[in-house]
Short mmCIF file of C-alpha atoms in Angstrom, two decimals:
data_model
loop_
_atom_site.label_atom_id
_atom_site.label_comp_id
_atom_site.label_asym_id
_atom_site.label_seq_id
_atom_site.Cartn_x
_atom_site.Cartn_y
_atom_site.Cartn_z
CA MET A 1 122.61 51.93 129.70
CA GLN A 2 120.03 49.28 130.40
CA ALA A 3 116.36 49.64 129.53
CA GLY A 4 113.23 48.03 130.86
CA GLY A 5 115.10 45.64 133.11
CA ALA A 6 116.40 43.60 130.17
CA ASP A 7 120.00 42.51 130.58
CA VAL A 8 120.98 44.24 127.35
CA ASN A 9 123.48 47.09 127.19
CA LEU A 10 122.45 49.25 124.23
CA LYS A 11 125.96 50.63 123.71
CA ASP A 12 127.66 47.23 123.57
CA TYR A 13 124.93 45.04 122.09
CA PHE A 14 123.37 47.00 119.23
CA LEU A 15 125.03 48.56 116.22
CA PRO A 16 125.01 52.39 116.16
CA TYR A 17 122.23 52.65 113.54
CA GLN A 18 120.08 50.22 115.54
CA LYS A 19 120.68 52.19 118.74
CA ARG A 20 119.73 55.49 117.05
CA TRP A 21 116.42 53.93 116.01
CA ILE A 22 115.72 52.45 119.45
CA LEU A 23 116.39 55.75 121.23
CA ASP A 24 114.43 57.93 118.78
CA GLU A 25 111.29 59.14 120.56
CA SER A 26 110.00 61.23 117.63
CA PRO A 27 106.23 60.97 117.06
CA MET A 28 106.70 59.95 113.39
CA LYS A 29 109.63 57.75 112.36
CA LEU A 30 110.43 56.53 108.85
CA TYR A 31 113.09 53.89 108.08
CA ALA A 32 114.26 53.03 104.56
CA LYS A 33 116.29 49.92 105.25
CA SER A 34 118.19 47.19 103.50
CA ARG A 35 117.22 43.58 104.02
CA ARG A 36 118.45 41.60 107.02
CA ILE A 37 120.14 44.47 108.85
CA GLY A 38 118.38 43.89 112.17
CA ILE A 39 115.85 46.72 112.31
CA THR A 40 112.88 44.47 113.06
CA TYR A 41 115.13 42.99 115.77
CA ALA A 42 115.80 46.47 117.18
CA THR A 43 112.18 47.58 116.81
CA SER A 44 110.91 44.52 118.68
CA TYR A 45 113.35 45.32 121.49
CA ARG A 46 111.94 48.84 121.63
CA ALA A 47 108.34 47.57 121.64
CA ASN A 48 109.04 45.22 124.55
CA ASP A 49 110.95 47.92 126.43
CA LYS A 50 108.08 50.39 126.10
CA CYS A 51 105.65 47.82 127.45
CA LEU A 52 107.89 47.12 130.43
CA ARG A 53 108.32 50.81 131.28
CA ARG A 54 104.77 52.02 130.58
CA PRO A 55 101.88 50.30 132.38
CA ASN A 56 98.77 49.84 130.21
CA HIS A 57 100.68 50.78 127.06
CA VAL A 58 99.41 49.42 123.73
CA GLN A 59 101.79 48.74 120.84
CA TRP A 60 100.14 47.85 117.52
CA VAL A 61 102.20 46.06 114.88
CA SER A 62 101.09 45.63 111.28
CA SER A 63 102.99 42.95 109.36
CA ARG A 64 102.61 42.02 105.73
CA ASP A 65 100.81 38.70 106.45
CA GLU A 66 99.59 36.54 109.33
CA ARG A 67 102.75 34.41 109.45
CA THR A 68 105.04 37.40 109.97
CA ALA A 69 102.56 38.87 112.46
CA ARG A 70 102.87 35.72 114.56
CA GLU A 71 106.66 35.63 114.18
CA PHE A 72 106.97 39.18 115.53
CA ILE A 73 105.59 37.82 118.83
CA THR A 74 107.07 34.31 118.90
CA ASP A 75 110.53 35.00 117.43
CA TYR A 76 111.27 38.57 118.51
CA VAL A 77 109.16 39.77 121.44
CA ALA A 78 109.53 36.40 123.19
CA LYS A 79 113.33 36.79 123.16
CA TRP A 80 113.26 40.23 124.78
CA ALA A 81 110.55 39.39 127.30
CA SER A 82 112.55 36.34 128.36
CA ALA A 83 115.76 38.40 128.66
CA ALA A 84 113.90 40.83 130.92
CA ASN A 85 112.30 38.04 132.99
CA ALA A 86 109.00 39.72 132.19
CA VAL A 87 105.63 38.33 133.18
CA CYS A 88 104.10 38.05 129.71
CA ALA A 89 101.48 35.72 128.25
CA GLY A 90 101.00 34.82 124.59
CA LEU A 91 104.66 34.48 123.61
CA ASN A 92 104.01 31.18 121.85
CA GLY A 93 101.39 32.76 119.63
CA GLU A 94 98.52 31.13 121.50
CA ARG A 95 96.71 34.37 122.36
CA MET A 96 94.73 35.13 119.25
CA ARG A 97 92.55 38.21 119.68
CA VAL A 98 89.61 39.36 117.55
CA VAL A 99 90.23 43.02 116.69
CA ASP A 100 87.10 43.46 114.55
CA MET A 101 84.49 40.69 114.59
CA GLU A 102 82.51 42.06 111.63
CA LYS A 103 85.56 42.21 109.35
CA GLY A 104 87.18 39.06 110.75
CA ILE A 105 90.37 40.87 111.77
CA ARG A 106 92.46 38.78 114.17
CA ALA A 107 95.77 39.46 115.87
CA PHE A 108 98.38 37.79 118.04
CA ALA A 109 98.85 39.40 121.44
CA ALA A 110 101.63 39.48 124.00
CA GLU A 111 100.10 40.59 127.29
CA TYR A 112 102.29 41.89 130.13
CA GLY A 113 101.66 41.70 133.84
CA ASN A 114 101.46 45.51 134.10
CA GLY A 115 98.52 45.71 131.68
CA SER A 116 100.58 46.60 128.60
CA ARG A 117 100.29 44.59 125.41
CA ILE A 118 101.71 44.18 121.92
CA VAL A 119 99.05 43.41 119.31
CA SER A 120 100.50 42.03 116.08
CA LEU A 121 98.26 41.67 113.05
CA SER A 122 98.50 41.19 109.32
CA SER A 123 98.17 44.04 106.84
CA THR A 124 94.64 45.29 107.53
CA PRO A 125 94.02 49.05 107.16
CA GLU A 126 90.66 48.96 108.95
CA ALA A 127 92.21 47.54 112.11
CA PHE A 128 93.51 50.96 113.16
CA ALA A 129 90.19 52.79 112.92
CA GLY A 130 89.44 54.33 116.31
CA LYS A 131 92.50 52.77 117.95
CA GLY A 132 94.96 54.51 120.25
CA GLY A 133 98.54 53.68 121.18
CA ASP A 134 101.78 53.35 119.27
CA VAL A 135 101.82 51.84 115.76
CA LEU A 136 104.60 50.02 113.93
CA ILE A 137 104.10 49.23 110.25
CA ASP A 138 106.75 46.66 109.41
CA GLU A 139 107.81 46.08 105.76
CA ALA A 140 105.39 48.78 104.64
CA ASP A 141 106.48 48.59 100.99
CA LEU A 142 105.49 44.90 100.87
CA HIS A 143 101.92 45.38 102.13
CA ALA A 144 99.18 44.77 99.60
CA ASP A 145 97.65 48.18 100.38
CA GLY A 146 100.49 50.00 102.13
CA GLY A 147 99.13 53.47 101.42
CA ARG A 148 95.82 52.82 103.18
CA VAL A 149 97.56 51.12 106.10
CA ILE A 150 99.71 54.23 106.62
CA ASP A 151 96.75 56.59 106.15
CA MET A 152 94.66 54.71 108.71
CA ALA A 153 97.54 54.59 111.21
CA LEU A 154 98.43 58.30 111.07
CA PRO A 155 95.54 59.47 113.33
CA CYS A 156 96.84 57.17 116.09
CA THR A 157 99.49 59.84 116.76
CA THR A 158 96.89 62.57 117.39
CA TRP A 159 96.76 61.98 121.15
CA GLY A 160 100.43 61.29 121.72
CA GLY A 161 100.94 57.92 120.06
CA GLN A 162 104.00 57.15 117.95
CA LEU A 163 104.02 55.95 114.34
CA GLU A 164 106.98 53.94 113.02
CA VAL A 165 107.03 53.00 109.33
CA VAL A 166 109.80 50.59 108.35
CA SER A 167 110.61 48.82 105.11
CA ALA A 168 113.05 47.56 102.59
CA LEU A 169 112.02 48.32 99.01
CA ARG A 170 110.04 45.90 96.90
CA ALA A 171 112.10 43.44 94.87
CA ASP A 172 110.61 44.71 91.59
CA GLY A 173 112.19 48.12 92.18
CA HIS A 174 108.90 49.98 91.70
CA ALA A 175 109.66 53.55 92.81
CA ASN A 176 106.13 54.97 92.93
CA THR A 177 104.70 53.05 95.87
CA PRO A 178 103.29 55.02 98.84
CA PHE A 179 106.33 54.10 100.94
CA CYS A 180 108.77 55.22 98.23
CA ARG A 181 106.93 58.51 97.89
CA LEU A 182 107.23 59.10 101.65
CA VAL A 183 110.97 58.36 101.48
CA ARG A 184 111.44 60.82 98.60
CA GLU A 185 109.47 63.53 100.41
CA ALA A 186 111.49 62.99 103.60
CA SER A 187 114.89 62.85 101.93
CA GLU A 188 114.55 65.14 98.90
CA GLY A 189 111.27 67.05 99.17
CA GLY A 190 111.76 69.13 102.29
CA ASN A 191 110.14 66.56 104.60
CA PRO A 192 106.75 68.36 104.80
CA MET A 193 105.27 65.76 107.19
CA GLY A 194 108.16 66.06 109.62
CA TRP A 195 109.34 62.46 109.70
CA SER A 196 112.39 61.49 111.73
CA PHE A 197 114.10 59.85 108.76
CA HIS A 198 116.57 56.96 109.04
CA ARG A 199 118.48 55.36 106.17
CA PRO A 200 121.80 53.62 106.95
CA SER A 201 124.59 53.61 104.41
CA ILE A 202 126.65 50.54 103.46
CA LEU A 203 129.37 51.88 105.79
CA ASP A 204 126.89 51.90 108.68
#
């Protein structure tokens, strides 16, 4: 299986837990991950693939700070766009976009020839107000105000957008963060919000 024109065979290239995440089209996806297991890698592949397959698609990415927001474009998306021979501008992080002039919210953008784009910004809850498209919140448990970021992103799914919330747990082990509460609800509390819940084991 090849997706989006990229010369990547999902079956042979990605590990099974990565492939399950890439192929999951659920409107709300929640991933409780370990560190350095390649889920940002897989998620960036999925973001690029969606932009290649869907003209005028918008993928929002919220990272914990401006450095990681830039790296999502320059280190991850750039790899997949290059593998797909995609016409895409901004892969060196040079396309800084103002998302909200009044609040000074800026973002890095990868802009595809078919009108699609990936907009990667630091942890800013207000950035999602009134926005449409798919939203990825990366390392949600490490955001300064992760609960508000998630709350502001949820309405983006109202008109068919997808919300992906991904994180390893904070190093201090605090179990009462908004992300940890979502994980407990999804895994032990009957999953009232209907998340598609992913959590790989050590065997995975």
